[in-house]
Coordinates of C-alpha atoms and ligand atoms in Angstrom, one line a residue:
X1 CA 24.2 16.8 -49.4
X2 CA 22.1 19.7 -50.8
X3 CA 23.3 23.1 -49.2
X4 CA 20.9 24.6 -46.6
X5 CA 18.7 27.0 -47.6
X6 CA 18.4 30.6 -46.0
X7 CA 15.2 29.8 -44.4
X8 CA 16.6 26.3 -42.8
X9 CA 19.7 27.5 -41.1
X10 CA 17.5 30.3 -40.1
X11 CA 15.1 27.3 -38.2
X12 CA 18.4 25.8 -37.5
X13 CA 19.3 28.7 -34.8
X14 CA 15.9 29.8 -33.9
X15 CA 13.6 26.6 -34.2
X16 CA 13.4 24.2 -30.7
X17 CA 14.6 21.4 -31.9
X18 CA 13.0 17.9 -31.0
X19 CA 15.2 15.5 -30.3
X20 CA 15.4 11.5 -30.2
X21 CA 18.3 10.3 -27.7
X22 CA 18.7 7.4 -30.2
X23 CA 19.3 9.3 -33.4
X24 CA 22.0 11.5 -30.9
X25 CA 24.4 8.6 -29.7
X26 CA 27.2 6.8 -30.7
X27 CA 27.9 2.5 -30.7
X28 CA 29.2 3.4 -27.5
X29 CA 26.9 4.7 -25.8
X30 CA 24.4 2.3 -26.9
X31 CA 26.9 -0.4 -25.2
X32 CA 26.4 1.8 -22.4
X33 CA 22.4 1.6 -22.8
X34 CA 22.3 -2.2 -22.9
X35 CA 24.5 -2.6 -19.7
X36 CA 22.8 0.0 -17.6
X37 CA 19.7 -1.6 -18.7
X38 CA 20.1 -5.0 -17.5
X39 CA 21.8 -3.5 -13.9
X40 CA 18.3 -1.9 -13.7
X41 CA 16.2 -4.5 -14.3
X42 CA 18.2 -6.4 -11.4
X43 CA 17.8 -3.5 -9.1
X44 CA 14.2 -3.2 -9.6
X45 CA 13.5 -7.0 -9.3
X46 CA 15.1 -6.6 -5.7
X47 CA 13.4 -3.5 -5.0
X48 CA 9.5 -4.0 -5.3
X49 CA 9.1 -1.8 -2.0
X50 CA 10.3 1.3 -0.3
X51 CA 12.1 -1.0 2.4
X52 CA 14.0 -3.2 -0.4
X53 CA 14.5 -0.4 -2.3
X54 CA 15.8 1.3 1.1
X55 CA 17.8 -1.6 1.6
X56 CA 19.2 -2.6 -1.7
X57 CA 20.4 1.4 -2.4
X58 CA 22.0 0.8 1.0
X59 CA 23.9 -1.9 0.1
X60 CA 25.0 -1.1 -3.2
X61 CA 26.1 2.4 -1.9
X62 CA 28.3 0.3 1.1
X63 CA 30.0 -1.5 -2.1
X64 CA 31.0 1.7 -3.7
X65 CA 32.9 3.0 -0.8
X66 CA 29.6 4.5 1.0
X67 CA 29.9 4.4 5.3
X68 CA 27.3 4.7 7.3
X69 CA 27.4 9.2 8.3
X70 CA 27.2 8.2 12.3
X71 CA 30.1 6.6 12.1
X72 CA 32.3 8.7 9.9
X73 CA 31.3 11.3 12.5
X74 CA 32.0 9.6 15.6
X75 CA 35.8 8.8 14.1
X76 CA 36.4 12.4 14.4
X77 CA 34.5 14.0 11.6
X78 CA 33.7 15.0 7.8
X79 CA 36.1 16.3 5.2
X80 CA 35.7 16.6 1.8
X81 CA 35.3 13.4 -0.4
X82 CA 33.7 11.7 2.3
X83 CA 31.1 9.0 0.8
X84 CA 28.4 8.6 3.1
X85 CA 24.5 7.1 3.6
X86 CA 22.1 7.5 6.3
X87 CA 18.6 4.8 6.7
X88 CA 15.5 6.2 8.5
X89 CA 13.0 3.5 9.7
X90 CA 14.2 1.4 6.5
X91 CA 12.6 3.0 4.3
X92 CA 14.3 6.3 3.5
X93 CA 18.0 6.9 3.0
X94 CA 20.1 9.9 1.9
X95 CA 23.3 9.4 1.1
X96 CA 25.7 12.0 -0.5
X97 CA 29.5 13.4 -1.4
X98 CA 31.0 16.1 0.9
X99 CA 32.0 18.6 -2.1
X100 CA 35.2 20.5 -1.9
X101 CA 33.5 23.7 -0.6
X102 CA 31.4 22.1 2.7
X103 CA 28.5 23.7 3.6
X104 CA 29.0 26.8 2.0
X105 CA 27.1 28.2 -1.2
X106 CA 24.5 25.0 -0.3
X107 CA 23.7 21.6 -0.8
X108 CA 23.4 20.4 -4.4
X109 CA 20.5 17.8 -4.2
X110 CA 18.5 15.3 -6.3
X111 CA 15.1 13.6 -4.4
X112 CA 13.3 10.6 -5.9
X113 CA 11.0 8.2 -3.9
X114 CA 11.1 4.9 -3.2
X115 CA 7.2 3.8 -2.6
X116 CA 4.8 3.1 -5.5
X117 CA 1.3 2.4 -5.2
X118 CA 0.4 -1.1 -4.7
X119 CA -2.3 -3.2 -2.4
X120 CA -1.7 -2.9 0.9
X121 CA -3.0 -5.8 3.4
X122 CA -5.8 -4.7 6.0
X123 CA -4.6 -5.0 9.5
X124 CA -7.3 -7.6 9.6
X125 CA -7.3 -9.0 6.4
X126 CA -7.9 -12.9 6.3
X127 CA -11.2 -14.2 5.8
X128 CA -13.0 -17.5 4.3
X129 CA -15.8 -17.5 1.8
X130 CA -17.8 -20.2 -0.2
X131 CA -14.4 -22.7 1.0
X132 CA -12.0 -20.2 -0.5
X133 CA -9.1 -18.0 1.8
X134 CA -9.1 -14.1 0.8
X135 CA -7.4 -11.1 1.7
X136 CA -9.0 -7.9 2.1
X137 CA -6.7 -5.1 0.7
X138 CA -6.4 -1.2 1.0
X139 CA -4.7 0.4 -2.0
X140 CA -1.8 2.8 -1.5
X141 CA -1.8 5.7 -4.0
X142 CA -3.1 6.3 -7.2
X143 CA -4.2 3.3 -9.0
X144 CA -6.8 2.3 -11.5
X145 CA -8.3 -0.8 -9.3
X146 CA -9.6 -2.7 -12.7
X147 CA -5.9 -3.0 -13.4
X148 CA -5.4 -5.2 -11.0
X149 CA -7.1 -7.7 -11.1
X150 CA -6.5 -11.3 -12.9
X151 CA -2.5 -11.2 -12.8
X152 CA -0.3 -12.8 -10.9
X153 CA 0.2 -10.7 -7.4
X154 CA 3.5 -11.3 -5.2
X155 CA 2.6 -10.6 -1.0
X156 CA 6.2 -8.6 0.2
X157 CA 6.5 -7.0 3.3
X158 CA 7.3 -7.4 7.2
X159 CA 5.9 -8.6 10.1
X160 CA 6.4 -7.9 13.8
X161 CA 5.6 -10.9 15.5
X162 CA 4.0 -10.9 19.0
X163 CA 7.3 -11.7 20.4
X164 CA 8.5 -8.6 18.5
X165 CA 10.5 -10.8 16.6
X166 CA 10.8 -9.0 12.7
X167 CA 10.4 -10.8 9.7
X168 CA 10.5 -10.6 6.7
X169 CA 8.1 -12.0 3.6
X170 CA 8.1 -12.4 -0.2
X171 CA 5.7 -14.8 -1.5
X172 CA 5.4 -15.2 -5.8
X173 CA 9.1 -13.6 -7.2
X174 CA 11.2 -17.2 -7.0
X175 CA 11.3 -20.4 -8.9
X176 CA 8.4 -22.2 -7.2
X177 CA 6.9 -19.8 -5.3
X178 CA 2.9 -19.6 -5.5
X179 CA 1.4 -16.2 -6.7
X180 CA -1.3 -14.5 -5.3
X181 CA -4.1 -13.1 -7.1
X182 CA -7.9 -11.0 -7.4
X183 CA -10.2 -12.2 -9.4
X184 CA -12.8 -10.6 -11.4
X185 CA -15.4 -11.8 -12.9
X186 CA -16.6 -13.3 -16.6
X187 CA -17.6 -11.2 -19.4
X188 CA -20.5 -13.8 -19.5
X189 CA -22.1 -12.7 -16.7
X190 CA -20.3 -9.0 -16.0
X191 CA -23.7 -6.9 -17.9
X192 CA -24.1 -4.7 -14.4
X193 CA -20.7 -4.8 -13.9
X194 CA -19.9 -3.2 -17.7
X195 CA -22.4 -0.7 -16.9
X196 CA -20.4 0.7 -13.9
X197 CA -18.0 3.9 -14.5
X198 CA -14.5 2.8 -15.5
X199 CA -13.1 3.6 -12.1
X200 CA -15.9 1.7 -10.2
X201 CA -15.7 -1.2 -12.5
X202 CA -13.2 -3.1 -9.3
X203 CA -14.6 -1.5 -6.0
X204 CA -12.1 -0.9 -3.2
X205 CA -13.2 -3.5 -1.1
X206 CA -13.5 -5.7 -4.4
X207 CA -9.6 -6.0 -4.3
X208 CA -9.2 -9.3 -2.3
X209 CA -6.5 -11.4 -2.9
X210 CA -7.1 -15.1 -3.3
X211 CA -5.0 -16.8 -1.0
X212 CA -5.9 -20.4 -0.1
X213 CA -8.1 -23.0 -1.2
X214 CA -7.4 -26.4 0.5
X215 CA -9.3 -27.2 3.7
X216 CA -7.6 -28.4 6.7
X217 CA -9.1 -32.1 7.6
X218 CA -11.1 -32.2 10.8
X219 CA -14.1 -30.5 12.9
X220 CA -13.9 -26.3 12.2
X221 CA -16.0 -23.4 10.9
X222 CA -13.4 -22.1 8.8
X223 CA -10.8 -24.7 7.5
X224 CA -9.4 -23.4 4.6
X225 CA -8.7 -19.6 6.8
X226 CA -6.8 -22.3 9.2
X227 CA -5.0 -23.9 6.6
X228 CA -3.6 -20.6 5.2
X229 CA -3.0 -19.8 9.0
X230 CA -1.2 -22.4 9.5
X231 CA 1.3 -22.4 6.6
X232 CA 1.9 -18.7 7.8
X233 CA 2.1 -20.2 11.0
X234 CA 4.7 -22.8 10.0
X235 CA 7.2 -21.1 7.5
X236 CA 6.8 -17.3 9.4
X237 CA 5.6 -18.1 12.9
X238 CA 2.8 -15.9 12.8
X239 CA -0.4 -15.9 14.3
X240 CA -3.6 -13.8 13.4
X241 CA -3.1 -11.0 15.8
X242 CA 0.1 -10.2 13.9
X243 CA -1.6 -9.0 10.5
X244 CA -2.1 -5.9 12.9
X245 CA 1.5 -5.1 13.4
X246 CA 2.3 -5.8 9.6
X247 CA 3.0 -4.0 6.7
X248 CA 2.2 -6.3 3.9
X249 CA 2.2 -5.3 0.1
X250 CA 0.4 -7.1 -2.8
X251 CA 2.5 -5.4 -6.0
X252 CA 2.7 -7.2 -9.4
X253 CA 4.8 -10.9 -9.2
X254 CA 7.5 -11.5 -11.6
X255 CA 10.8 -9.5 -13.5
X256 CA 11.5 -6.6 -15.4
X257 CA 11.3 -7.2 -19.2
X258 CA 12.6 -5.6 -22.6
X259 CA 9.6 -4.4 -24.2
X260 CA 10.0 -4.3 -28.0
X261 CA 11.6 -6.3 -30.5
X262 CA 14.2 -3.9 -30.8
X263 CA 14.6 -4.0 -27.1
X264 CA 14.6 -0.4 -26.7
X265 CA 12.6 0.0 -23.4
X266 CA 11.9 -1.4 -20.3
X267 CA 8.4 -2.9 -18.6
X268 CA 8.0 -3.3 -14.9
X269 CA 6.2 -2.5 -11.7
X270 CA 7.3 0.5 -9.7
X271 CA 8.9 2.5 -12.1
X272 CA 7.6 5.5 -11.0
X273 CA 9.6 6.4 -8.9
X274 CA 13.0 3.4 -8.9
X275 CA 13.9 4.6 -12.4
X276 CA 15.0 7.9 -11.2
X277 CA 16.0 6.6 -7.9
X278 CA 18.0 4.2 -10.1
X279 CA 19.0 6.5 -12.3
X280 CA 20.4 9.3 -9.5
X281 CA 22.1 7.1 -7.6
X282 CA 24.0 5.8 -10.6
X283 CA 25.4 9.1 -11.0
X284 CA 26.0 9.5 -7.5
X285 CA 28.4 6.4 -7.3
X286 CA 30.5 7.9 -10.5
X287 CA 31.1 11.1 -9.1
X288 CA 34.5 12.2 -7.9
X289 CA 34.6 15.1 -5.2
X290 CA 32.3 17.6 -6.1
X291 CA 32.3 21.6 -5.2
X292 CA 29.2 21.5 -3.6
X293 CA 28.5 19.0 -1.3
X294 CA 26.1 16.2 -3.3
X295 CA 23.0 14.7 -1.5
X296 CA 20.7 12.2 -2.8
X297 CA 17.3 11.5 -1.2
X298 CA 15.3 8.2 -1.9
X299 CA 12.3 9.0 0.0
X300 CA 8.7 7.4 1.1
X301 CA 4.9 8.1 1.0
X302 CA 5.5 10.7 -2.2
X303 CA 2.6 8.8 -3.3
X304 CA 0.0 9.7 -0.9
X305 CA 1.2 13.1 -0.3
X306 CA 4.8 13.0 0.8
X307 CA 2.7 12.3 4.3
X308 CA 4.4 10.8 7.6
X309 CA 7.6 10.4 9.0
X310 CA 9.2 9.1 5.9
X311 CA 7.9 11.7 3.7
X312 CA 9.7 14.6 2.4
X313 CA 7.3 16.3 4.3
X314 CA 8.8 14.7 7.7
X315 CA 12.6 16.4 9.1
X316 CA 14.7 13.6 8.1
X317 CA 16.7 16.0 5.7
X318 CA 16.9 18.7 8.8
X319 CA 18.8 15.5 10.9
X320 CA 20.9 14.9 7.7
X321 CA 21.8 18.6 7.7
X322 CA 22.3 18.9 11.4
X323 CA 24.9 15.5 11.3
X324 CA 26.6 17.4 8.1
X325 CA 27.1 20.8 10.4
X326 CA 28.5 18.4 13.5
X327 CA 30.3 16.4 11.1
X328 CA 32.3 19.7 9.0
X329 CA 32.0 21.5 12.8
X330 CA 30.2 24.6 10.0
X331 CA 29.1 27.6 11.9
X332 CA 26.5 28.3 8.7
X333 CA 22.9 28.2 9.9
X334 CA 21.0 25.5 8.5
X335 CA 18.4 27.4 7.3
X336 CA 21.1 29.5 4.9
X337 CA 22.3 26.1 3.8
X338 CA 18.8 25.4 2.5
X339 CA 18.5 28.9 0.8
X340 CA 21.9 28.4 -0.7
X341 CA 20.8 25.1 -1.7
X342 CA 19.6 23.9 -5.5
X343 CA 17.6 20.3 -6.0
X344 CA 16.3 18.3 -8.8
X345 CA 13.2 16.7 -8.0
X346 CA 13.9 13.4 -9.7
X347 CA 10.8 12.3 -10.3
X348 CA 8.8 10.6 -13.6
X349 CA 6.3 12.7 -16.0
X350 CA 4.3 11.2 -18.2
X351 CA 5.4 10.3 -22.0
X352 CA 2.8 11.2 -24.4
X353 CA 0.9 7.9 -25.3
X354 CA -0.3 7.6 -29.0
X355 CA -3.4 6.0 -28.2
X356 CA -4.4 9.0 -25.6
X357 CA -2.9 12.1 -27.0
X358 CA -5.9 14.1 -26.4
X359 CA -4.9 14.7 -22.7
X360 CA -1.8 16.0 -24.0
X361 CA -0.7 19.3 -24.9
X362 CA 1.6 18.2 -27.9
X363 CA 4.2 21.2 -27.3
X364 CA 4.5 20.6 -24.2
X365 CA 4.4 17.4 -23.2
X366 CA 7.3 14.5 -22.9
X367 CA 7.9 12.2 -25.6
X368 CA 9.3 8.8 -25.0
X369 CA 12.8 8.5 -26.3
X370 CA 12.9 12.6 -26.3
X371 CA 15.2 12.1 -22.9
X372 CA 15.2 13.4 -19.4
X373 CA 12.0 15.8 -19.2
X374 CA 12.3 19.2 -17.1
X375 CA 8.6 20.3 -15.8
X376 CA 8.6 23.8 -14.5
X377 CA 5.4 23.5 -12.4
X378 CA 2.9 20.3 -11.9
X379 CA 0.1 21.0 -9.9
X380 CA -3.8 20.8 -10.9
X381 CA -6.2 23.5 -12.1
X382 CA -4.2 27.1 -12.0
X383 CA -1.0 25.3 -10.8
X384 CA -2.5 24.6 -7.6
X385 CA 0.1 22.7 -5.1
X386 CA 2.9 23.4 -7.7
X387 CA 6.4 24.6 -6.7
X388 CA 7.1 26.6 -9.9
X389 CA 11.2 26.5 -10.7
X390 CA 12.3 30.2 -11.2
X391 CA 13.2 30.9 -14.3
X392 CA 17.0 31.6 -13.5
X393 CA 17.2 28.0 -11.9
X394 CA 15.7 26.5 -15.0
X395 CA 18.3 28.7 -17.1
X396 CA 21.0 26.8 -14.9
X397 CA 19.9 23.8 -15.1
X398 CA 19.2 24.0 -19.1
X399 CA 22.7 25.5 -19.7
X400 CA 24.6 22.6 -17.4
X401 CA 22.2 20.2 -19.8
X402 CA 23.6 22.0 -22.9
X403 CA 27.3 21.9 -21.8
X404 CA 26.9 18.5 -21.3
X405 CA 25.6 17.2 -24.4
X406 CA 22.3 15.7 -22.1
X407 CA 19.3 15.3 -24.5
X408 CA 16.0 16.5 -22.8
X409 CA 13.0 18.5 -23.1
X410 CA 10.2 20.2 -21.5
X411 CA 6.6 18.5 -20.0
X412 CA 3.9 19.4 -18.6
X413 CA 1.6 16.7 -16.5
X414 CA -1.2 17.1 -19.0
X415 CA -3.3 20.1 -20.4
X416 CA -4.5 22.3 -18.4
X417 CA -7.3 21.3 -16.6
X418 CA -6.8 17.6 -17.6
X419 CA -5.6 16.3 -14.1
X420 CA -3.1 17.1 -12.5
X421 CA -0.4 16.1 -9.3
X422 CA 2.6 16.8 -7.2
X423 CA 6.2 15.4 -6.6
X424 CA 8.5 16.0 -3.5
X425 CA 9.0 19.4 -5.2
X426 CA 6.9 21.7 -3.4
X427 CA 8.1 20.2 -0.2
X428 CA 11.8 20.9 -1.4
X429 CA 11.0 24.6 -2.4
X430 CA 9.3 24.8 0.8
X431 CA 12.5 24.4 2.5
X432 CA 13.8 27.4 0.7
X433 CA 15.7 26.0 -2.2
X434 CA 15.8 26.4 -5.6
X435 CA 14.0 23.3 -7.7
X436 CA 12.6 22.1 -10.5
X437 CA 11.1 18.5 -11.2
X438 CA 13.3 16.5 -14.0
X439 CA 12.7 12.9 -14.7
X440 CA 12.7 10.6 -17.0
X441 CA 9.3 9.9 -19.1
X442 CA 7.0 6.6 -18.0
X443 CA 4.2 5.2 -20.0
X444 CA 1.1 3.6 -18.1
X445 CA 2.4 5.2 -14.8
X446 CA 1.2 4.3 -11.9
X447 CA -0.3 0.7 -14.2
X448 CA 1.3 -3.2 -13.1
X449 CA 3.4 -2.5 -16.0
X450 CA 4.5 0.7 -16.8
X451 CA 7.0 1.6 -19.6
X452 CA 10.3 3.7 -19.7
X453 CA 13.3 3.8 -22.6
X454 CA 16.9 2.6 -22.0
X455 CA 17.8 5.8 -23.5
X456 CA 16.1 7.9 -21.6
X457 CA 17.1 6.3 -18.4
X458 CA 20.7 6.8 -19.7
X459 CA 20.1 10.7 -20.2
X460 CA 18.9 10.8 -16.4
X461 CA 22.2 9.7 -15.8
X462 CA 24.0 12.1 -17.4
X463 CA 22.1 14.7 -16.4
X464 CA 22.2 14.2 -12.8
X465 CA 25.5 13.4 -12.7
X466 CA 26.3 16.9 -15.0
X467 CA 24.0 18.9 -12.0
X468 CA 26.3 17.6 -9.2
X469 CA 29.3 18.0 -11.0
X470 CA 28.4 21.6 -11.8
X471 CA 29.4 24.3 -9.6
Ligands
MN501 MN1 6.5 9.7 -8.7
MN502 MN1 3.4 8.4 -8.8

């Protein structure tokens, strides 16, 4: 090899260098890759909501030596190296590590969510028109409503039945099943349609799910509304009336796939946020006994605001910490545990897209394959809504990164001006804490079908794991 010149191994120290995590890794790790991979794909096949998420994380967790907090506590208390997880109304759990040193010098935390946008069912939903069965749908979060139309829709979710019986549905994921669907209409006939804005193209109330198309046999107004009634009547029990006390999501039917013929990423629904979710707890089950005491958060409703009381905006951390003070009989208040505390907020940015690089900054925006992306400040306009990381927390964080041999970068959520959005972030800094969002990059966010890299979901690993093994 030609010696460097003056001027390269100058670049060499001084130049940011852009990395690819697949030029940095060995035959090993790419072993590594292909397993993790696959384990991913299972867990978000089983996890197309924030309760199976919830429950799958749960369970997983319970294999890998994780109790439930209560009852560590009520058999006489927490010491260090304690596992432990904690469910809020099914759909939020925090589970964590007691670390060497307690309470003191903080919490080390890393906060995903669990909830991706999707169609929610109306608590009235079923109607019958021109002898067809429909459902009328309220979308949950950010979506483009076009997108969601004319593919194959899976109905998950849970009922309360009038008794108050709970149960449980998922329609369209197994061998057999039916799918649900919302049609749109021809190119043939879709002139007025092609001259509405992009966003109006599919209306809100446009988004109804075919359901049901075979008419009962007798004397009724509505025979095909029966007929779906009464298959819903017959596998679930359920009756009208108990659409109201339901939570019933439409999200895209089928399995996670390799995308690529090298096989390099990975295409499914509700990536944003499982992958980090995936990707934190991973670490979380490798750790040993950290100093600090390690606390993951899988949380709700990040996508409409981190609203409610399963958002981080709720005090399901402020219980957590109150069960960790009993539990360690710590005398610290919980309010100096918070300002002691540092947190990741694990959640996705957006890879740079070669068919849309124009609302990209292209320094400062995340590259697929680059690895796990650290964003300073999201927000819209003049970082409006942002938590902005100080700069000695993103020192730390880049110098635990380095140490580690993690490959990542630095993203923005657009240029300026371009858009914008939040994460759980501002809710964490709120509490006091140090943060900074770091995720791992997602093409078509928020789409049916959005896009991540094996190798980047392997850096999120790492890196998470390197923050709560730090000190
Ligand atoms: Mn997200
Ligand atoms: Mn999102």
């Amino acid at each position: 090899m030609a010696e460097k010149s003056e001027l390269e191994l100058l670049a060499e120290n001084l130049v940011l260098e852009k990395k690819n995590v697949w030029d940095e890794i060995g035959p090993i790790d790419r072993e590594e890759i292909i397993m993790l991979g696959e384990e991913y794909k299972r867990f978000l096949d089983k996890s197309k909501t924030e309760r199976e998420a919830a429950a799958v994380l749960s369970e997983m967790a319970s294999q890998k030596g994780f109790l439930p907090l209560d009852s560590i506590i009520s058999r006489g208390g927490l010491k260090p190296g304690d596992r432990f997880f904690k469910v809020f109304r099914e759909k939020v759990v925090i589970m964590g590590i007691i670390g060497k040193l307690g309470l003191a010098s903080g919490l080390k935390i890393i906060g995903s969510h669990i909830d991706s946008p999707r169609l929610d069912l109306k608590p009235n939903p079923l109607y019958e028109k021109r002898e067809l069965a429909l459902l009328k749908t309220h979308y949950y979060g950010g979506i483009k409503k076009y997108q969601w139309t004319a593919m194959p829709l899976a109905l998950h979710g849970t009922v309360i039945l009038r008794s108050g019986e709970k149960v449980c549905i998922c329609i369209g994921e197994h061998k057999g099943d039916p799918v649900l669907t919302v049609t749109d209409l021809l190119p043939h006939l879709s002139k007025e349609q092609g001259k509405r804005k992009l966003f109006e193209g599919i209306k809100g109330e446009e988004l109804n799910i075919l359901v049901g198309s075979v008419p009962l046999q007798g004397d009724y107004k509505e025979r095909v509304k029966l007929a779906v009634l009464k298959h819903l009547n017959d596998a679930y029990g359920l009756v009208e009336e108990d659409f109201s006390s339901a939570e019933l999501e439409a999200v895209p039917a089928g399995p996670a796939r390799d995308v690529g013929l090298d096989r390099g990423l990975i295409g499914a629904y509700g990536q944003d946020d499982r992958v980090c979710a995936f990707a934190s707890y991973k670490a979380l089950e490798q750790l040993g006994m950290p100093q600090r005491t390690a606390l993951a958060l899988f949380m709700d409703k990040e996508e409409i605001g981190s609203m409610g009381n399963t958002g981080m905006q709720s005090r399901v951390l402020d219980m957590v910490l109150e069960d960790l003070s009993a539990g360690l009989s710590s005398t610290i208040s919980p309010v100096r545990v918070l300002y002691d505390s540092e947190a990741l907020s694990a959640d996705v940015s957006p890879g740079i897209d070669p068919s849309w690089e124009s609302v990209m900054d292209d320094l400062n925006s995340a590259r697929i394959g680059g690895g796990i992306c650290l964003t300073k400040y999201t927000g819209s306009r003049g970082k409006s809504e942002a938590s902005d990381a100080n700069a000695e927390f993103a020192a730390k964080v880049r110098r635990i990164f380095n140490k580690n041999r993690v490959i990542w970068q630095t993203g923005e959520l657009g240029k300026v001006d371009a858009g914008g959005g939040g994460t759980i972030a501002q809710f964490l800094a709120n509490l006091n804490m140090e943060v900074i969002d770091c995720g791992i990059p997602v093409l078509s966010m928020h789409s049916p079908f959005e896009i991540t890299s094996k190798g980047d979901l392997l850096m999120g690993c790492r890196a998470y794991r390197a923050f709560w093994e730090s000190s």
